[in-house]
Amino acid sequence: MNKNINNRGILFIVVFLLATLITYATTQPNWEGAKWIWQQEDGPSNTWMSFRKTISVKEIPKIVEAYIAVDSKFWLWINGEMVLFEGGLSRGPSQAGDWNRKEKITPANSWYEAINIQPYLKKGKNTIAILVWYWGRETHKGTHVDSGKGGLLFSAQIGNQKLISDSSWKAIQHSGYDNTIAPASKNLVQYSIKYNAQNSMNDWMVDNAWYTANFEDSYWPDATEKGSAGVAPWYNLEANIVLPLVNHGLQKYKNHDDLQLPFVSKGQTIKCKLPFNKQITPYLEIEAKAGDTIFVTTDNRLNKITATYITKAGTQKFESFSWMNGNEIRYTIPEGVTVKALKYRWMSVGEMVGKFEIDDPFYNRLWWMGNNTLFVCARDNFMDCPDRERALWIGDVADQTGYLFYAMDNAGRQLLKKAILQTMSFSQDDVIGALGPLRVRELVCQSLQFIAQSIWPYYLNTGDKETLQKVYPFVYDYLALFPMQENGLPEYRKRQSPDSWDWVDWGVKETTDKEPIQMAFYYLALKEAKKMAEVLKEDIHAKWYEERMKIMKPAFEKAYWKDGFYSSNKEQLKDDRANAIAIVSGIANPAYYNQVVDNVLIPNRFSSPHFEWLVEEAMCFAGRYKESLARMKDQYKSQVDKKGMSTLYETFPKGGSYNHAWNGSNKILSKYIAGVEPTKVAWNEYQITPNLVHFKQLKKVIPTVKGSINIDMKKTEDLYQLNLVSPENSTAIIGIPKEDKKVKEVVVNGKLVWKKGKNKKSIKGLTYDSENEKFLKFKVQPGLWEVNATYN
């Protein structure tokens, strides 16, 4: 099997955020003649470099694609108009040669962006301005591979005219930004901002003069050429597969009216409320004397990114480009400064298109908070938290995957694809580790969970077989690292790779039953890897997985079943996590499900949010939806009741970050309560089999690769109603819940189709499917469906 996943096809989408123009890259980039450019010095770290190029254009083609690569971030203007706010990704997409992490030999390739700049060009003189932020830094959290040199590479074909980056560009280190400040923290590659407006070069913060063709840049140095495309330390260029962030523009704060702008500051801290916890860049408009210092931070106690702004004399505007997050933004403004405007810019991974509404304010608010948590923990990568470390822990990504497909559009799906490709391509010695690309830290259960609950769900929801083919060899090789013992179970794996951590969950101390948890996760990974092998026609592998699973199931029961629950030590460990994953993985005996729920999952609350959703899912597997919802409410009540909160904590009842990725109860509400899930790859077929328990009304919007599914269901004692808008090229299985009742009649789109146990009139696009003790099922084709079922 070929484990090289660097040769990726180039199909990517470019969104023009401010112009709301979406284009597809239509040609391969031509880097011929283009040079990496910078100032003469290679860095230094935390440098903000300004580039300008003025050209004359005679004719403007229909499409002009510009290809841009940087280390690390860039902002692009043409003729004074913002084209792209924050391009670039934390680096690198793949290895550019052999790595030796111990010796810090880590050659990595670079990302590039493709942008249609045609709408911003005009006949005659045009000025392109690019601000590049070079981090020049790595941390032990491993999210970014530093090239060691700042750089900009640019190429565009404008009709017959080739525009490339070279020494004819002007380049100068932006004197407004202080690059001597200390890093924000040991965990983050990004820096805080310290900006002195007295050194602002009369730039865009005042009147956009810097971005007009008439600006005098003759005193700027010529850019220094650092090398051609493909050279070290940037190596080969790979298309950014992640869609650009959605720029929601500058917005007023939620309490804008209460601020009573404009006003003269009395020197106090001004608290500006956001609608919910977001990633934002803060903005201000003021009138001040020279030398006043304004400080901006958030209410988030773990936030490390701040902004310090030193004023010049007069009226001025400033936006800090290093993003921060929180529920409110706090400006400390000196006495005597006239504050004219305070705003923020929210950037998000796609739009918040997924919806969930139910006739219970608690679960409505919990879903909203979980959804906010998902979005605030996504940017260059999915991350555990947006404040403390911004790290790609793959177990956290697996938790996010569970509800990502019910909430995020294609931008979220592509970001998950990036996480999967990067995690696998940066593995080492067959070990799938967290914290890629720079660090491979093996947490065994997270690696197994990532296989089962990220890679397979990604394929199931998208149908992206190409990505599955690329990463599958890594899956097989990792699962082969577990030797089987005579007792029929694999050897417990810990500290068998150079960088490992025998960690499973936080939760209540000294309650974690690690052995059965790892065994169950291994079984689950085998089960999902078998599906991958079947898709890819790896028959020998599929048989190997099957044989291991066959041996493991009775061995697991023999080793861990203790008359009412699973445990490696009956007297000391009665772990909700171990028993939950035993059920969810399929290794537990279904005959024992109810005993496990009653003896362990209801009374014991040891898990952190990382495992909590798995416990709730296990209860749903057992058909105990009411108990699952009750546990969910008990675990999250203190957070949901706290009205100042809009995201969810790292630990129960509160602790760690207040916006942690691994809160996955939204999956339970979407998949098991609303009852919606794909039954065939890429949502070619899906089912709606709700378990409404005490709820009377539920609305759901699910963004799928086929388009959005819109659901509105209502239930009374005598009636079940469903309004469904089903997307093209998808078949829906509608399950009418019986709930120990007998379905009397079913009317679809005004026509009687079922009465007294018999199929009646046929309707185009609708067919009877099946019936069991829980549901009466029909299949429907794309379109609008109104279903009314009455009960005896």
CSV table of C-alpha atoms in Angstrom, one decimal, residues 494-727:
chain,number,residue,atom,x,y,z
A,494,LYS,CA,1.2,2.4,26.9
A,495,ARG,CA,4.6,4.2,26.6
A,496,GLN,CA,5.6,2.2,23.6
A,497,SER,CA,6.4,5.2,21.5
A,498,PRO,CA,8.9,7.9,22.3
A,499,ASP,CA,6.3,10.6,23.1
A,500,SER,CA,3.3,9.0,24.8
A,501,TRP,CA,0.8,9.7,27.5
A,502,ASP,CA,-1.3,7.0,29.2
A,503,TRP,CA,-4.3,9.3,29.5
A,504,VAL,CA,-7.9,8.5,29.0
A,505,ASP,CA,-10.0,11.2,30.6
A,506,TRP,CA,-10.0,13.9,33.3
A,507,GLY,CA,-13.3,13.4,35.2
A,508,VAL,CA,-13.3,12.2,38.8
A,509,LYS,CA,-9.8,11.1,40.0
A,510,GLU,CA,-9.0,7.4,40.5
A,511,THR,CA,-12.2,6.2,38.9
A,512,THR,CA,-10.9,5.5,35.3
A,513,ASP,CA,-10.9,1.9,34.3
A,514,LYS,CA,-8.3,2.1,31.6
A,515,GLU,CA,-7.9,-1.5,30.4
A,516,PRO,CA,-11.5,-2.2,29.3
A,517,ILE,CA,-11.7,1.3,27.9
A,518,GLN,CA,-8.7,0.7,25.6
A,519,MET,CA,-9.9,-2.8,24.7
A,520,ALA,CA,-13.3,-1.4,23.7
A,521,PHE,CA,-11.8,1.5,21.7
A,522,TYR,CA,-9.6,-1.0,19.9
A,523,TYR,CA,-12.6,-3.1,19.1
A,524,LEU,CA,-14.5,-0.1,17.8
A,525,ALA,CA,-11.5,0.9,15.6
A,526,LEU,CA,-11.4,-2.6,14.2
A,527,LYS,CA,-15.1,-2.5,13.4
A,528,GLU,CA,-14.9,0.9,11.5
A,529,ALA,CA,-11.6,-0.1,9.8
A,530,LYS,CA,-13.3,-3.2,8.5
A,531,LYS,CA,-15.8,-0.9,6.8
A,532,MET,CA,-13.0,1.1,5.3
A,533,ALA,CA,-11.3,-2.1,4.0
A,534,GLU,CA,-14.5,-3.3,2.4
A,535,VAL,CA,-15.0,0.0,0.6
A,536,LEU,CA,-11.4,-0.1,-0.7
A,537,LYS,CA,-11.5,-3.9,-1.5
A,538,GLU,CA,-8.8,-4.7,1.0
A,539,ASP,CA,-10.3,-8.2,1.5
A,540,ILE,CA,-7.4,-9.7,3.5
A,541,HIS,CA,-7.5,-6.8,5.9
A,542,ALA,CA,-11.2,-7.0,6.3
A,543,LYS,CA,-10.9,-10.7,7.2
A,544,TRP,CA,-8.1,-9.9,9.7
A,545,TYR,CA,-10.3,-7.3,11.4
A,546,GLU,CA,-13.2,-9.7,11.6
A,547,GLU,CA,-11.1,-12.5,13.1
A,548,ARG,CA,-9.7,-10.2,15.8
A,549,MET,CA,-13.2,-9.0,16.6
A,550,LYS,CA,-14.5,-12.5,16.8
A,551,ILE,CA,-11.8,-13.5,19.3
A,552,MET,CA,-12.1,-10.3,21.4
A,553,LYS,CA,-15.8,-10.3,22.1
A,554,PRO,CA,-16.1,-13.4,24.3
A,555,ALA,CA,-12.7,-12.6,25.8
A,556,PHE,CA,-13.8,-9.2,26.8
A,557,GLU,CA,-16.9,-10.6,28.5
A,558,LYS,CA,-14.8,-13.3,30.3
A,559,ALA,CA,-12.2,-10.8,31.5
A,560,TYR,CA,-14.5,-7.9,32.6
A,561,TRP,CA,-18.1,-8.8,33.2
A,562,LYS,CA,-18.8,-8.7,36.9
A,563,ASP,CA,-22.5,-9.6,37.3
A,564,GLY,CA,-24.1,-6.3,36.5
A,565,PHE,CA,-21.3,-4.2,35.0
A,566,TYR,CA,-17.9,-4.3,33.3
A,567,SER,CA,-14.8,-3.8,35.4
A,568,SER,CA,-11.1,-4.8,35.6
A,569,ASN,CA,-11.5,-4.6,39.4
A,570,LYS,CA,-14.9,-5.2,40.8
A,571,GLU,CA,-14.2,-3.8,44.2
A,572,GLN,CA,-12.5,-0.6,43.2
A,573,LEU,CA,-13.8,0.4,39.7
A,574,LYS,CA,-17.3,0.8,38.5
A,575,ASP,CA,-16.6,3.3,35.7
A,576,ASP,CA,-19.3,4.9,33.6
A,577,ARG,CA,-16.8,5.5,30.8
A,578,ALA,CA,-15.6,1.9,30.6
A,579,ASN,CA,-19.2,0.6,30.5
A,580,ALA,CA,-20.4,3.2,28.1
A,581,ILE,CA,-17.7,2.6,25.5
A,582,ALA,CA,-18.3,-1.2,25.9
A,583,ILE,CA,-21.8,-0.6,24.7
A,584,VAL,CA,-21.0,2.0,22.0
A,585,SER,CA,-18.2,-0.1,20.5
A,586,GLY,CA,-20.4,-3.2,20.2
A,587,ILE,CA,-18.2,-5.4,22.3
A,588,ALA,CA,-20.7,-5.5,25.2
A,589,ASN,CA,-23.4,-8.2,25.2
A,590,PRO,CA,-26.7,-6.5,24.3
A,591,ALA,CA,-28.4,-8.7,26.9
A,592,TYR,CA,-26.5,-6.7,29.6
A,593,TYR,CA,-27.3,-3.2,28.4
A,594,ASN,CA,-30.1,-2.4,30.8
A,595,GLN,CA,-28.1,-3.8,33.8
A,596,VAL,CA,-25.2,-1.5,32.8
A,597,VAL,CA,-27.5,1.5,32.5
A,598,ASP,CA,-29.2,0.8,35.9
A,599,ASN,CA,-26.1,-0.2,37.8
A,600,VAL,CA,-23.5,2.2,36.4
A,601,LEU,CA,-24.6,4.9,33.9
A,602,ILE,CA,-27.5,6.3,35.9
A,603,PRO,CA,-25.8,6.4,39.4
A,604,ASN,CA,-22.2,7.1,38.5
A,605,ARG,CA,-21.1,10.4,37.1
A,606,PHE,CA,-17.3,10.1,36.8
A,607,SER,CA,-16.7,11.2,33.2
A,608,SER,CA,-15.6,14.6,32.0
A,609,PRO,CA,-17.4,16.1,29.0
A,610,HIS,CA,-15.0,14.2,26.8
A,611,PHE,CA,-16.7,11.0,27.7
A,612,GLU,CA,-20.1,12.3,28.8
A,613,TRP,CA,-21.7,12.2,25.3
A,614,LEU,CA,-20.5,8.6,25.0
A,615,VAL,CA,-22.3,7.7,28.2
A,616,GLU,CA,-25.4,9.4,26.9
A,617,GLU,CA,-25.0,7.6,23.6
A,618,ALA,CA,-24.7,4.2,25.3
A,619,MET,CA,-28.0,4.9,27.1
A,620,CYS,CA,-29.6,5.6,23.7
A,621,PHE,CA,-28.1,2.3,22.4
A,622,ALA,CA,-30.0,0.6,25.2
A,623,GLY,CA,-33.2,2.3,24.3
A,624,ARG,CA,-33.1,4.4,27.4
A,625,TYR,CA,-33.6,7.8,25.8
A,626,LYS,CA,-35.5,9.3,28.8
A,627,GLU,CA,-32.6,8.4,31.1
A,628,SER,CA,-30.0,9.7,28.6
A,629,LEU,CA,-31.8,13.1,28.5
A,630,ALA,CA,-32.1,13.2,32.3
A,631,ARG,CA,-28.4,12.6,32.8
A,632,MET,CA,-27.6,15.2,30.1
A,633,LYS,CA,-29.7,17.7,32.0
A,634,ASP,CA,-28.1,16.9,35.4
A,635,GLN,CA,-24.6,17.1,34.0
A,636,TYR,CA,-25.0,20.4,32.2
A,637,LYS,CA,-27.7,22.2,34.3
A,638,SER,CA,-25.3,24.5,36.2
A,639,GLN,CA,-23.8,25.7,33.0
A,640,VAL,CA,-27.0,26.1,31.0
A,641,ASP,CA,-28.6,28.0,34.0
A,642,LYS,CA,-25.6,30.5,34.0
A,643,LYS,CA,-27.0,33.2,31.7
A,644,GLY,CA,-23.6,34.8,31.2
A,645,MET,CA,-22.3,31.7,29.6
A,646,SER,CA,-22.6,30.9,25.9
A,647,THR,CA,-20.1,27.9,25.5
A,648,LEU,CA,-19.3,24.8,27.6
A,649,TYR,CA,-16.6,24.0,30.1
A,650,GLU,CA,-13.8,21.6,29.9
A,651,THR,CA,-14.8,19.8,33.1
A,652,PHE,CA,-17.9,19.3,35.3
A,653,PRO,CA,-19.5,21.3,36.8
A,654,LYS,CA,-17.1,24.0,35.7
A,655,GLY,CA,-13.3,24.1,35.3
A,656,GLY,CA,-10.5,24.5,32.8
A,657,SER,CA,-11.4,26.4,29.7
A,658,TYR,CA,-15.0,27.7,29.4
A,659,ASN,CA,-15.1,26.8,25.7
A,660,HIS,CA,-13.8,23.3,25.3
A,661,ALA,CA,-14.3,21.3,22.1
A,662,TRP,CA,-15.1,17.9,23.6
A,663,ASN,CA,-18.7,18.6,24.6
A,664,GLY,CA,-20.7,16.3,22.2
A,665,SER,CA,-24.3,16.2,23.5
A,666,ASN,CA,-25.5,17.9,20.4
A,667,LYS,CA,-24.8,14.6,18.6
A,668,ILE,CA,-27.3,12.9,20.9
A,669,LEU,CA,-30.0,15.5,20.4
A,670,SER,CA,-29.5,15.3,16.6
A,671,LYS,CA,-28.9,11.7,15.9
A,672,TYR,CA,-31.0,10.0,18.6
A,673,ILE,CA,-33.7,12.4,19.7
A,674,ALA,CA,-34.4,14.0,16.3
A,675,GLY,CA,-33.4,10.6,14.9
A,676,VAL,CA,-31.6,11.8,11.8
A,677,GLU,CA,-28.5,9.9,10.4
A,678,PRO,CA,-27.1,8.8,7.0
A,679,THR,CA,-27.8,5.2,6.2
A,680,LYS,CA,-25.8,5.3,3.0
A,681,VAL,CA,-22.6,7.0,2.1
A,682,ALA,CA,-22.7,10.8,1.4
A,683,TRP,CA,-26.3,11.0,2.5
A,684,ASN,CA,-27.5,9.2,-0.6
A,685,GLU,CA,-30.0,7.7,1.9
A,686,TYR,CA,-30.8,8.8,5.4
A,687,GLN,CA,-33.4,8.1,8.0
A,688,ILE,CA,-35.6,10.2,10.3
A,689,THR,CA,-36.6,7.9,13.2
A,690,PRO,CA,-37.2,10.2,16.2
A,691,ASN,CA,-37.3,9.4,19.8
A,692,LEU,CA,-39.2,12.4,21.1
A,693,VAL,CA,-39.7,11.2,24.7
A,694,HIS,CA,-41.5,14.1,26.4
A,695,PHE,CA,-41.0,16.7,23.6
A,696,LYS,CA,-44.0,17.8,21.5
A,697,GLN,CA,-42.2,19.8,18.7
A,698,LEU,CA,-38.8,19.7,17.1
A,699,LYS,CA,-37.3,21.6,14.2
A,700,LYS,CA,-34.0,20.7,12.6
A,701,VAL,CA,-31.8,21.9,9.7
A,702,ILE,CA,-28.9,19.7,8.7
A,703,PRO,CA,-26.3,20.8,6.2
A,704,THR,CA,-25.3,17.8,4.2
A,705,VAL,CA,-23.2,17.3,1.0
A,706,LYS,CA,-26.5,16.8,-0.8
A,707,GLY,CA,-27.9,20.1,0.5
A,708,SER,CA,-29.8,21.1,3.6
A,709,ILE,CA,-32.4,18.8,5.2
A,710,ASN,CA,-35.3,20.8,6.8
A,711,ILE,CA,-37.4,19.0,9.4
A,712,ASP,CA,-40.4,20.2,11.4
A,713,MET,CA,-42.1,17.6,13.5
A,714,LYS,CA,-44.9,17.7,16.0
A,715,LYS,CA,-46.4,15.1,18.3
A,716,THR,CA,-49.6,14.9,20.4
A,717,GLU,CA,-51.2,12.0,22.1
A,718,ASP,CA,-53.2,11.2,18.9
A,719,LEU,CA,-51.1,12.7,16.1
A,720,TYR,CA,-47.6,12.8,14.6
A,721,GLN,CA,-46.8,15.4,11.9
A,722,LEU,CA,-43.7,15.8,9.9
A,723,ASN,CA,-42.9,18.5,7.3
A,724,LEU,CA,-39.7,17.5,5.4
A,725,VAL,CA,-37.7,19.3,2.7
A,726,SER,CA,-35.4,16.6,1.4
A,727,PRO,CA,-32.5,17.6,-1.0
